[in-house]
Coordinates of C-alpha atoms and ligand atoms in Angstrom, one line a residue:
M14 CA 14.1 20.8 -26.0
T15 CA 15.1 19.9 -22.4
S16 CA 14.1 21.3 -19.8
P17 CA 14.9 19.7 -16.1
A18 CA 11.6 17.9 -15.4
F19 CA 11.6 16.7 -18.9
D20 CA 15.1 15.2 -18.1
A21 CA 14.4 13.5 -15.3
L22 CA 11.3 12.0 -16.2
R23 CA 12.9 10.5 -19.3
A24 CA 16.0 9.3 -16.8
R25 CA 12.9 7.7 -14.4
R26 CA 13.4 4.1 -13.6
S27 CA 11.9 1.4 -11.4
H28 CA 14.6 -0.7 -8.8
S29 CA 13.1 -3.9 -7.8
K30 CA 16.0 -4.6 -6.2
V31 CA 17.6 -2.2 -4.0
T32 CA 20.0 -1.7 -0.8
D33 CA 19.5 -1.2 2.7
E34 CA 20.4 2.1 2.9
A35 CA 17.2 4.3 2.4
P36 CA 16.2 8.1 2.8
S37 CA 15.6 9.4 6.4
R38 CA 12.4 10.8 8.2
A39 CA 13.3 14.5 7.4
E40 CA 14.9 13.9 3.8
L41 CA 10.9 12.3 3.0
E42 CA 9.3 14.8 4.6
H43 CA 11.1 17.2 2.3
L44 CA 10.2 15.7 -1.1
L45 CA 6.9 15.4 0.3
T46 CA 6.6 19.4 1.0
A47 CA 6.9 19.9 -3.2
M48 CA 3.1 17.4 -3.3
S49 CA 1.6 20.8 -2.1
S50 CA 1.8 21.8 -6.0
I51 CA 0.0 18.5 -7.1
A52 CA -3.1 19.6 -9.1
D53 CA -6.1 18.7 -7.0
H54 CA -9.9 19.7 -7.6
S55 CA -10.7 21.9 -4.4
G56 CA -7.6 20.9 -2.8
L57 CA -8.7 18.5 -1.1
R58 CA -5.4 16.7 -0.1
P59 CA -6.9 13.6 -0.1
W60 CA -4.6 11.4 0.3
R61 CA -1.5 10.2 2.8
I62 CA 1.5 8.2 3.5
I63 CA 2.0 5.7 6.1
E64 CA 6.1 5.2 5.9
L65 CA 7.2 1.8 7.3
R66 CA 10.6 0.7 8.4
G67 CA 11.9 -2.0 10.8
D68 CA 9.7 -4.4 12.3
A69 CA 6.6 -1.9 10.9
R70 CA 7.4 -4.2 8.0
R71 CA 6.6 -7.6 9.5
S72 CA 2.9 -5.9 10.4
L73 CA 2.8 -5.5 6.3
G74 CA 3.5 -8.9 5.1
E75 CA 1.6 -10.5 7.9
G76 CA -1.4 -8.4 7.1
L77 CA -0.6 -10.5 3.6
A78 CA -0.1 -13.7 4.2
K79 CA -3.4 -13.3 6.3
A80 CA -5.4 -12.0 3.3
A81 CA -3.6 -15.1 1.7
A82 CA -4.4 -17.6 3.9
K83 CA -8.2 -16.6 3.9
Q84 CA -8.4 -16.1 0.0
E85 CA -6.7 -19.9 -0.4
T86 CA -8.8 -22.8 0.0
R87 CA -5.8 -25.1 0.9
S88 CA -4.4 -25.1 4.3
H89 CA -2.3 -22.0 5.4
K90 CA 1.1 -22.7 5.6
E91 CA 3.7 -21.4 7.9
S92 CA 6.3 -20.6 5.0
D93 CA 3.6 -18.7 3.1
A94 CA 3.7 -16.1 5.6
E95 CA 7.0 -16.1 6.3
K96 CA 6.9 -16.0 2.3
H97 CA 5.0 -12.6 2.7
I98 CA 6.8 -11.3 5.3
S99 CA 10.0 -11.7 3.6
K100 CA 8.5 -9.9 0.9
A101 CA 7.2 -7.0 2.9
M102 CA 11.3 -6.6 4.2
R103 CA 12.8 -6.3 0.7
A104 CA 13.6 -2.8 0.8
P105 CA 14.2 -0.7 4.2
L106 CA 11.6 1.5 3.5
V107 CA 8.2 0.7 2.0
L108 CA 5.6 3.6 1.6
A109 CA 1.7 2.9 2.0
I110 CA -0.2 5.1 -0.7
V111 CA -3.4 5.7 1.1
V112 CA -7.0 7.2 -0.9
S113 CA -8.1 9.8 1.7
P114 CA -11.3 11.0 0.6
K115 CA -12.9 13.7 1.5
P116 CA -16.3 15.0 1.8
S117 CA -17.4 16.9 -2.1
H118 CA -20.3 17.3 -3.5
K119 CA -17.7 18.9 -6.4
V120 CA -15.4 15.9 -6.5
P121 CA -16.1 12.3 -6.9
L122 CA -13.7 9.8 -6.1
W123 CA -12.0 8.9 -8.7
E124 CA -10.8 12.8 -8.9
Q125 CA -9.5 12.5 -5.5
E126 CA -8.0 8.6 -6.3
A127 CA -6.6 10.9 -9.1
V128 CA -4.5 13.3 -6.7
A129 CA -3.2 10.1 -4.7
S130 CA -1.8 9.0 -7.9
G131 CA -0.3 12.1 -9.0
V132 CA 1.3 12.2 -5.3
A133 CA 2.9 8.3 -6.0
H134 CA 3.7 9.2 -9.7
S135 CA 5.4 12.5 -8.6
L136 CA 7.3 10.6 -5.4
G137 CA 8.7 8.2 -7.4
L138 CA 9.8 10.9 -9.2
L139 CA 11.6 12.8 -6.6
L140 CA 13.0 9.4 -5.3
H141 CA 14.8 9.0 -8.0
E142 CA 15.9 12.3 -8.6
A143 CA 17.3 12.0 -5.2
G144 CA 18.6 9.2 -6.2
W145 CA 17.0 6.6 -4.5
G146 CA 15.8 3.8 -5.6
S147 CA 12.0 2.8 -5.4
I148 CA 9.3 0.3 -7.0
W149 CA 5.6 0.9 -7.0
R150 CA 3.7 -2.3 -5.8
T151 CA 0.6 -3.5 -5.5
G152 CA -1.0 -7.2 -6.2
P153 CA -4.4 -8.6 -6.0
L154 CA -4.3 -8.3 -1.6
T155 CA -4.4 -4.6 -1.7
R156 CA -7.8 -3.5 -0.5
T157 CA -8.5 -6.7 1.2
K158 CA -9.6 -6.2 5.0
A159 CA -6.8 -7.2 6.3
V160 CA -4.0 -5.4 4.7
R161 CA -6.0 -2.8 5.4
K162 CA -6.1 -3.0 9.0
A163 CA -1.9 -4.1 9.4
H164 CA -2.0 -0.3 8.0
G165 CA -4.8 0.7 11.0
I166 CA -6.8 2.4 7.5
K167 CA -10.5 2.5 8.5
K168 CA -13.0 3.1 5.0
P169 CA -13.2 4.6 2.7
E170 CA -9.9 5.1 2.8
Y171 CA -7.8 2.7 1.1
L172 CA -4.5 1.7 -0.8
L173 CA -3.4 2.8 -4.1
G174 CA -0.7 0.3 -3.3
W175 CA 3.2 0.8 -1.6
L176 CA 6.5 2.2 -3.1
Y177 CA 9.6 -0.3 -1.6
V178 CA 12.5 2.9 -1.7
G179 CA 15.9 1.9 -0.9
G180 CA 19.5 2.9 -1.9
I181 CA 20.9 1.9 -5.7
P182 CA 22.9 -0.8 -6.3
D183 CA 26.0 0.2 -8.2
R184 CA 24.9 -2.3 -11.3
D185 CA 21.6 -1.1 -12.1
K186 CA 23.1 3.0 -11.6
T187 CA 22.7 2.8 -15.7
P188 CA 20.2 4.3 -17.7
K189 CA 17.3 1.8 -18.2
P190 CA 16.9 1.7 -22.7
R191 CA 13.2 2.5 -23.5
K192 CA 11.0 1.6 -26.7
P193 CA 10.7 5.1 -28.2
L194 CA 6.7 6.2 -27.8
D195 CA 4.9 6.0 -31.1
V196 CA 3.5 9.8 -30.1
T197 CA 1.2 9.2 -33.0
K198 CA -1.0 6.9 -30.3
H199 CA -1.6 9.2 -27.9
L200 CA -1.9 12.2 -29.1
S201 CA -4.9 13.6 -31.4
S202 CA -6.9 15.8 -32.6
L203 CA -10.4 16.0 -33.2
Ligands
FMN324 C1 -0.4 1.5 -9.7 C2 1.2 1.1 -10.0 C3 0.8 -0.6 -9.7 C4 2.3 -1.5 -10.0 N1 2.8 -3.1 -9.3 C5 3.0 -3.6 -9.5 C6 3.1 -4.7 -9.1 O1 2.8 -4.9 -8.2 N2 5.1 -5.8 -9.2 C7 5.9 -4.9 -9.9 O2 6.4 -5.5 -10.6 N3 5.2 -3.5 -11.0 C8 4.2 -3.0 -10.2 N4 3.9 -2.0 -11.1 C9 5.0 -1.7 -12.3 C10 6.3 -1.1 -11.8 O3 6.3 -0.4 -10.3 C11 7.2 -0.3 -12.8 O4 6.6 0.5 -13.4 C12 7.6 -1.2 -13.9 O5 8.2 -2.5 -13.1 C13 8.3 -0.8 -14.8 O6 9.2 -0.4 -14.1 P1 9.6 1.1 -15.2 O7 8.5 2.1 -13.5 O8 11.2 1.9 -14.9 O9 9.1 1.4 -16.3 C14 3.3 -1.3 -10.6 C15 2.8 0.3 -11.4 C16 2.0 0.8 -11.1 C17 1.7 1.7 -12.2

């Protein structure tokens, strides 16, 4: 038994290497309109996405470099900053996924984070279906002050990581072999 949603999910894969092509702002907006159907307790929409293109990606790299320098005991080297900046420039479009908690007596933070996570997963799926490559990246510096500041994010908002998005290189336009899932380990009955 298959269906368009089943087939799209089975075909989904991440792409760590992408080309310089990227979805336009208009295409991105179109894909995001689908998020009106994401399961969302009380419909709080506790998420937002920050688009980083061009030099805006440098701010991410500089934020990561600053955060790393703070954590490292050895002295911070200029080359380290360049390393973080070039990592942030690995894709033409970087989408920062932000949990944007809303005051609620009914919906705790973990439920709101689950909504934002659903958005990130679904957006990756929709991008793939539309022919774009993406990969969800995080890392130990994701929730540091310097990285938050680089995005203009203030508490209580926080990051869930980034979708690095771009074109799929021809050599990677292939299905990704998957280890079969042993459903008995993931589905049980009481
Ligand atoms: C919340 C989250 C954070 C992740 N962080 C990273 C990361 O920092 N670096 C990385 O290489 N992969 C990271 N991944 C995994 C990749 O996004 C991707 O799923 C993995 O490379 C496997 O590829 P696939 O999605 O095609 O199975 C993360 C995934 C999730 C869901």
